[in-house]
């Protein structure tokens, strides 16, 4: 009996309510700290994660809101669930910086394990100091004097259920739309202003797959599309009417880095 009591003491007593309290204490402390930040990133795919890593490394306060329960975007699934991704030579250093093993597949193509790549991109962004909240959707933006000054957020489950629950707001100095093909934040700003930095002032719409062109234009199209709003990754091509590119991810990573550099340059000048 005495041996069992000693073992129980070593393991520590567990109270179910204390478990709940510990979760709530930490969550609300970290969530409160996130309500005012330098940069909000909508979407935790490869472009958003790359941007978060570079921004946080420069000492900026970065918060990522990911609509899904599992962050990582489409990179987890590789090509049609084969857990392999392809990148071009220019993007190899971005993977290697995160400790991702890359194989030279010949002909200028490089491959990596999609699961390792996604996990380490997530880890590297968090290790750099970025903060992430999953199952949270950006449903609107906050604007002052024709500039984006924050985002309006709600639980993704509330959105999926079609419930009318008033959201909360987060103030920031810049927003990155890295929501992928849907370009969700840019669509919101389009509806409110019709003044995106595109030929029509609206989201031009993603074109059919053409990896060679898509990989180039995703970097070219990365940048500020409305004061305070930047677009990166597949959202950049969707906004500017360029092709998608499938399971090659080099352009996405380079796009995230470019968005980070643009914001660092812009905020440094404020």
mmCIF file of N, CA and C in Angstrom, residues 41-120:
data_model
loop_
_atom_site.group_PDB
_atom_site.id
_atom_site.type_symbol
_atom_site.label_atom_id
_atom_site.label_comp_id
_atom_site.label_asym_id
_atom_site.label_seq_id
_atom_site.Cartn_x
_atom_site.Cartn_y
_atom_site.Cartn_z
ATOM 1 N N UNK A 41 -1.118 37.161 -40.344
ATOM 2 C CA UNK A 41 -1.099 36.337 -41.549
ATOM 3 C C UNK A 41 -2.332 35.450 -41.544
ATOM 4 N N UNK A 42 -3.110 35.541 -42.600
ATOM 5 C CA UNK A 42 -4.265 34.664 -42.757
ATOM 6 C C UNK A 42 -3.858 33.458 -43.578
ATOM 7 N N UNK A 43 -3.769 32.291 -42.930
ATOM 8 C CA UNK A 43 -3.416 31.073 -43.646
ATOM 9 C C UNK A 43 -2.022 30.591 -43.294
ATOM 10 N N UNK A 44 -1.940 29.308 -42.884
ATOM 11 C CA UNK A 44 -0.664 28.724 -42.460
ATOM 12 C C UNK A 44 -0.163 27.704 -43.460
ATOM 13 N N UNK A 45 -0.260 28.033 -44.753
ATOM 14 C CA UNK A 45 0.345 27.212 -45.787
ATOM 15 C C UNK A 45 1.812 27.580 -45.933
ATOM 16 N N UNK A 46 2.491 27.037 -46.951
ATOM 17 C CA UNK A 46 3.931 27.282 -47.084
ATOM 18 C C UNK A 46 4.298 28.754 -47.230
ATOM 19 N N UNK A 47 3.523 29.523 -47.970
ATOM 20 C CA UNK A 47 3.846 30.947 -48.130
ATOM 21 C C UNK A 47 3.676 31.688 -46.810
ATOM 22 N N UNK A 48 2.581 31.430 -46.116
ATOM 23 C CA UNK A 48 2.345 32.085 -44.830
ATOM 24 C C UNK A 48 3.389 31.725 -43.801
ATOM 25 N N UNK A 49 3.796 30.453 -43.780
ATOM 26 C CA UNK A 49 4.799 30.015 -42.809
ATOM 27 C C UNK A 49 6.171 30.605 -43.118
ATOM 28 N N UNK A 50 6.521 30.659 -44.401
ATOM 29 C CA UNK A 50 7.800 31.264 -44.769
ATOM 30 C C UNK A 50 7.819 32.736 -44.394
ATOM 31 N N UNK A 51 6.734 33.444 -44.688
ATOM 32 C CA UNK A 51 6.656 34.863 -44.339
ATOM 33 C C UNK A 51 6.763 35.044 -42.828
ATOM 34 N N UNK A 52 6.064 34.204 -42.074
ATOM 35 C CA UNK A 52 6.076 34.322 -40.612
ATOM 36 C C UNK A 52 7.482 34.144 -40.057
ATOM 37 N N UNK A 53 8.215 33.174 -40.596
ATOM 38 C CA UNK A 53 9.567 32.913 -40.105
ATOM 39 C C UNK A 53 10.476 34.121 -40.320
ATOM 40 N N UNK A 54 10.436 34.691 -41.526
ATOM 41 C CA UNK A 54 11.324 35.811 -41.822
ATOM 42 C C UNK A 54 10.914 37.069 -41.056
ATOM 43 N N UNK A 55 9.634 37.300 -40.908
ATOM 44 C CA UNK A 55 9.171 38.469 -40.159
ATOM 45 C C UNK A 55 9.544 38.353 -38.687
ATOM 46 N N UNK A 56 9.283 37.189 -38.103
ATOM 47 C CA UNK A 56 9.564 37.005 -36.678
ATOM 48 C C UNK A 56 11.058 37.070 -36.399
ATOM 49 N N UNK A 57 11.865 36.568 -37.327
ATOM 50 C CA UNK A 57 13.321 36.616 -37.143
ATOM 51 C C UNK A 57 13.840 38.049 -37.082
ATOM 52 N N UNK A 58 13.093 38.969 -37.709
ATOM 53 C CA UNK A 58 13.485 40.383 -37.679
ATOM 54 C C UNK A 58 12.940 41.106 -36.454
ATOM 55 N N UNK A 59 12.325 40.357 -35.552
ATOM 56 C CA UNK A 59 11.843 40.939 -34.311
ATOM 57 C C UNK A 59 10.424 41.473 -34.364
ATOM 58 N N UNK A 60 9.720 41.250 -35.486
ATOM 59 C CA UNK A 60 8.335 41.694 -35.572
ATOM 60 C C UNK A 60 7.416 40.694 -34.878
ATOM 61 N N UNK A 61 6.362 41.212 -34.292
ATOM 62 C CA UNK A 61 5.363 40.375 -33.627
ATOM 63 C C UNK A 61 4.393 39.866 -34.691
ATOM 64 N N UNK A 62 4.296 38.546 -34.833
ATOM 65 C CA UNK A 62 3.544 37.929 -35.922
ATOM 66 C C UNK A 62 2.515 36.962 -35.358
ATOM 67 N N UNK A 63 1.290 37.074 -35.833
ATOM 68 C CA UNK A 63 0.219 36.154 -35.447
ATOM 69 C C UNK A 63 -0.379 35.555 -36.710
ATOM 70 N N UNK A 64 -0.492 34.235 -36.731
ATOM 71 C CA UNK A 64 -1.092 33.522 -37.859
ATOM 72 C C UNK A 64 -2.448 32.988 -37.426
ATOM 73 N N UNK A 65 -3.472 33.217 -38.253
ATOM 74 C CA UNK A 65 -4.786 32.621 -38.030
ATOM 75 C C UNK A 65 -5.039 31.607 -39.140
ATOM 76 N N UNK A 66 -5.239 30.362 -38.750
ATOM 77 C CA UNK A 66 -5.469 29.272 -39.690
ATOM 78 C C UNK A 66 -6.891 28.752 -39.532
ATOM 79 N N UNK A 67 -7.639 28.761 -40.632
ATOM 80 C CA UNK A 67 -9.028 28.345 -40.590
ATOM 81 C C UNK A 67 -9.202 26.875 -40.210
ATOM 82 N N UNK A 68 -8.317 26.011 -40.676
ATOM 83 C CA UNK A 68 -8.462 24.576 -40.436
ATOM 84 C C UNK A 68 -7.850 24.182 -39.087
ATOM 85 N N UNK A 69 -8.188 22.981 -38.638
ATOM 86 C CA UNK A 69 -7.616 22.471 -37.403
ATOM 87 C C UNK A 69 -6.136 22.174 -37.589
ATOM 88 N N UNK A 70 -5.762 21.635 -38.767
ATOM 89 C CA UNK A 70 -4.371 21.286 -39.050
ATOM 90 C C UNK A 70 -3.751 22.325 -39.973
ATOM 91 N N UNK A 71 -2.774 23.107 -39.488
ATOM 92 C CA UNK A 71 -2.090 24.059 -40.353
ATOM 93 C C UNK A 71 -1.166 23.339 -41.333
ATOM 94 N N UNK A 72 -0.707 24.049 -42.339
ATOM 95 C CA UNK A 72 0.209 23.463 -43.319
ATOM 96 C C UNK A 72 -0.277 23.574 -44.740
ATOM 97 N N UNK A 73 -1.555 23.913 -44.922
ATOM 98 C CA UNK A 73 -2.095 24.071 -46.270
ATOM 99 C C UNK A 73 -2.030 22.793 -47.071
ATOM 100 N N UNK A 74 -1.822 22.911 -48.389
ATOM 101 C CA UNK A 74 -1.817 21.754 -49.277
ATOM 102 C C UNK A 74 -0.519 20.998 -49.313
ATOM 103 N N UNK A 75 0.499 21.472 -48.601
ATOM 104 C CA UNK A 75 1.803 20.820 -48.683
ATOM 105 C C UNK A 75 1.801 19.429 -48.057
ATOM 106 N N UNK A 76 0.979 19.190 -47.040
ATOM 107 C CA UNK A 76 0.945 17.872 -46.392
ATOM 108 C C UNK A 76 0.765 16.751 -47.413
ATOM 109 N N UNK A 77 -0.117 16.972 -48.377
ATOM 110 C CA UNK A 77 -0.514 15.900 -49.283
ATOM 111 C C UNK A 77 0.409 15.676 -50.456
ATOM 112 N N UNK A 78 1.497 16.481 -50.581
ATOM 113 C CA UNK A 78 2.393 16.313 -51.717
ATOM 114 C C UNK A 78 1.622 16.399 -53.024
ATOM 115 N N UNK A 79 1.912 15.465 -53.936
ATOM 116 C CA UNK A 79 1.163 15.393 -55.186
ATOM 117 C C UNK A 79 0.174 14.246 -55.133
ATOM 118 N N UNK A 80 -1.099 14.555 -55.079
ATOM 119 C CA UNK A 80 -2.179 13.563 -55.056
ATOM 120 C C UNK A 80 -1.980 12.518 -53.951
ATOM 121 N N UNK A 81 -1.578 12.999 -52.787
ATOM 122 C CA UNK A 81 -1.298 12.248 -51.553
ATOM 123 C C UNK A 81 -0.007 11.442 -51.596
ATOM 124 N N UNK A 82 0.770 11.485 -52.685
ATOM 125 C CA UNK A 82 2.120 10.940 -52.640
ATOM 126 C C UNK A 82 2.955 11.951 -51.841
ATOM 127 N N UNK A 83 3.545 11.566 -50.721
ATOM 128 C CA UNK A 83 4.152 12.551 -49.817
ATOM 129 C C UNK A 83 5.500 13.084 -50.286
ATOM 130 N N UNK A 84 5.506 13.644 -51.483
ATOM 131 C CA UNK A 84 6.720 14.218 -52.064
ATOM 132 C C UNK A 84 6.357 15.555 -52.703
ATOM 133 N N UNK A 85 7.205 16.549 -52.481
ATOM 134 C CA UNK A 85 7.034 17.841 -53.151
ATOM 135 C C UNK A 85 8.262 18.119 -54.005
ATOM 136 N N UNK A 86 8.091 19.000 -54.965
ATOM 137 C CA UNK A 86 9.175 19.417 -55.850
ATOM 138 C C UNK A 86 9.424 20.904 -55.634
ATOM 139 N N UNK A 87 10.701 21.290 -55.632
ATOM 140 C CA UNK A 87 11.063 22.707 -55.641
ATOM 141 C C UNK A 87 12.168 22.902 -56.668
ATOM 142 N N UNK A 88 12.333 24.121 -57.125
ATOM 143 C CA UNK A 88 13.423 24.451 -58.016
ATOM 144 C C UNK A 88 14.625 24.897 -57.200
ATOM 145 N N UNK A 89 15.767 25.019 -57.861
ATOM 146 C CA UNK A 89 17.026 25.259 -57.152
ATOM 147 C C UNK A 89 16.988 26.511 -56.284
ATOM 148 N N UNK A 90 16.359 27.561 -56.775
ATOM 149 C CA UNK A 90 16.351 28.821 -56.031
ATOM 150 C C UNK A 90 15.674 28.744 -54.682
ATOM 151 N N UNK A 91 14.801 27.759 -54.494
ATOM 152 C CA UNK A 91 14.067 27.640 -53.223
ATOM 153 C C UNK A 91 14.704 26.651 -52.262
ATOM 154 N N UNK A 92 15.720 25.914 -52.720
ATOM 155 C CA UNK A 92 16.347 24.898 -51.863
ATOM 156 C C UNK A 92 16.863 25.492 -50.553
ATOM 157 N N UNK A 93 17.544 26.659 -50.570
ATOM 158 C CA UNK A 93 18.037 27.204 -49.302
ATOM 159 C C UNK A 93 16.940 27.480 -48.283
ATOM 160 N N UNK A 94 15.728 27.820 -48.743
ATOM 161 C CA UNK A 94 14.640 28.106 -47.818
ATOM 162 C C UNK A 94 14.209 26.850 -47.068
ATOM 163 N N UNK A 95 14.288 25.691 -47.761
ATOM 164 C CA UNK A 95 13.994 24.432 -47.086
ATOM 165 C C UNK A 95 15.133 24.042 -46.160
ATOM 166 N N UNK A 96 16.341 24.173 -46.640
ATOM 167 C CA UNK A 96 17.491 23.755 -45.837
ATOM 168 C C UNK A 96 17.647 24.606 -44.578
ATOM 169 N N UNK A 97 17.261 25.875 -44.651
ATOM 170 C CA UNK A 97 17.304 26.728 -43.458
ATOM 171 C C UNK A 97 16.424 26.177 -42.346
ATOM 172 N N UNK A 98 15.353 25.482 -42.728
ATOM 173 C CA UNK A 98 14.443 24.898 -41.748
ATOM 174 C C UNK A 98 14.825 23.472 -41.377
ATOM 175 N N UNK A 99 15.979 23.003 -41.871
ATOM 176 C CA UNK A 99 16.438 21.657 -41.547
ATOM 177 C C UNK A 99 15.774 20.562 -42.346
ATOM 178 N N UNK A 100 15.182 20.913 -43.490
ATOM 179 C CA UNK A 100 14.471 19.942 -44.326
ATOM 180 C C UNK A 100 15.461 19.297 -45.292
ATOM 181 N N UNK A 101 15.438 17.979 -45.359
ATOM 182 C CA UNK A 101 16.351 17.249 -46.241
ATOM 183 C C UNK A 101 15.835 17.308 -47.679
ATOM 184 N N UNK A 102 16.719 17.706 -48.577
ATOM 185 C CA UNK A 102 16.357 17.893 -49.982
ATOM 186 C C UNK A 102 17.221 16.979 -50.843
ATOM 187 N N UNK A 103 16.590 16.339 -51.834
ATOM 188 C CA UNK A 103 17.321 15.476 -52.763
ATOM 189 C C UNK A 103 17.380 16.130 -54.140
ATOM 190 N N UNK A 104 18.541 16.064 -54.750
ATOM 191 C CA UNK A 104 18.703 16.537 -56.119
ATOM 192 C C UNK A 104 18.158 15.462 -57.051
ATOM 193 N N UNK A 105 17.044 15.770 -57.728
ATOM 194 C CA UNK A 105 16.394 14.801 -58.599
ATOM 195 C C UNK A 105 16.859 14.930 -60.046
ATOM 196 N N UNK A 106 17.795 15.853 -60.306
ATOM 197 C CA UNK A 106 18.320 16.023 -61.652
ATOM 198 C C UNK A 106 17.491 16.984 -62.480
ATOM 199 N N UNK A 107 18.124 17.590 -63.458
ATOM 200 C CA UNK A 107 17.415 18.476 -64.378
ATOM 201 C C UNK A 107 16.917 19.762 -63.758
ATOM 202 N N UNK A 108 17.486 20.144 -62.618
ATOM 203 C CA UNK A 108 17.040 21.370 -61.970
ATOM 204 C C UNK A 108 15.870 21.178 -61.023
ATOM 205 N N UNK A 109 15.465 19.926 -60.821
ATOM 206 C CA UNK A 109 14.365 19.613 -59.903
ATOM 207 C C UNK A 109 14.923 19.045 -58.600
ATOM 208 N N UNK A 110 14.326 19.447 -57.493
ATOM 209 C CA UNK A 110 14.716 18.944 -56.181
ATOM 210 C C UNK A 110 13.455 18.464 -55.457
ATOM 211 N N UNK A 111 13.594 17.398 -54.685
ATOM 212 C CA UNK A 111 12.432 16.839 -54.005
ATOM 213 C C UNK A 111 12.657 16.816 -52.497
ATOM 214 N N UNK A 112 11.552 16.811 -51.763
ATOM 215 C CA UNK A 112 11.582 16.706 -50.305
ATOM 216 C C UNK A 112 10.347 15.941 -49.859
ATOM 217 N N UNK A 113 10.440 15.337 -48.699
ATOM 218 C CA UNK A 113 9.287 14.660 -48.103
ATOM 219 C C UNK A 113 8.275 15.723 -47.662
ATOM 220 N N UNK A 114 7.040 15.607 -48.132
ATOM 221 C CA UNK A 114 6.059 16.662 -47.868
ATOM 222 C C UNK A 114 5.704 16.774 -46.392
ATOM 223 N N UNK A 115 5.698 15.652 -45.692
ATOM 224 C CA UNK A 115 5.333 15.679 -44.273
ATOM 225 C C UNK A 115 6.458 16.308 -43.453
ATOM 226 N N UNK A 116 7.695 15.905 -43.744
ATOM 227 C CA UNK A 116 8.831 16.526 -43.063
ATOM 228 C C UNK A 116 8.880 18.021 -43.359
ATOM 229 N N UNK A 117 8.678 18.378 -44.625
ATOM 230 C CA UNK A 117 8.755 19.789 -45.016
ATOM 231 C C UNK A 117 7.712 20.620 -44.281
ATOM 232 N N UNK A 118 6.481 20.130 -44.239
ATOM 233 C CA UNK A 118 5.419 20.889 -43.584
ATOM 234 C C UNK A 118 5.669 21.010 -42.091
ATOM 235 N N UNK A 119 6.030 19.896 -41.460
ATOM 236 C CA UNK A 119 6.263 19.913 -40.013
ATOM 237 C C UNK A 119 7.389 20.868 -39.644
ATOM 238 N N UNK A 120 8.465 20.857 -40.423
ATOM 239 C CA UNK A 120 9.610 21.706 -40.088
ATOM 240 C C UNK A 120 9.379 23.166 -40.444
#
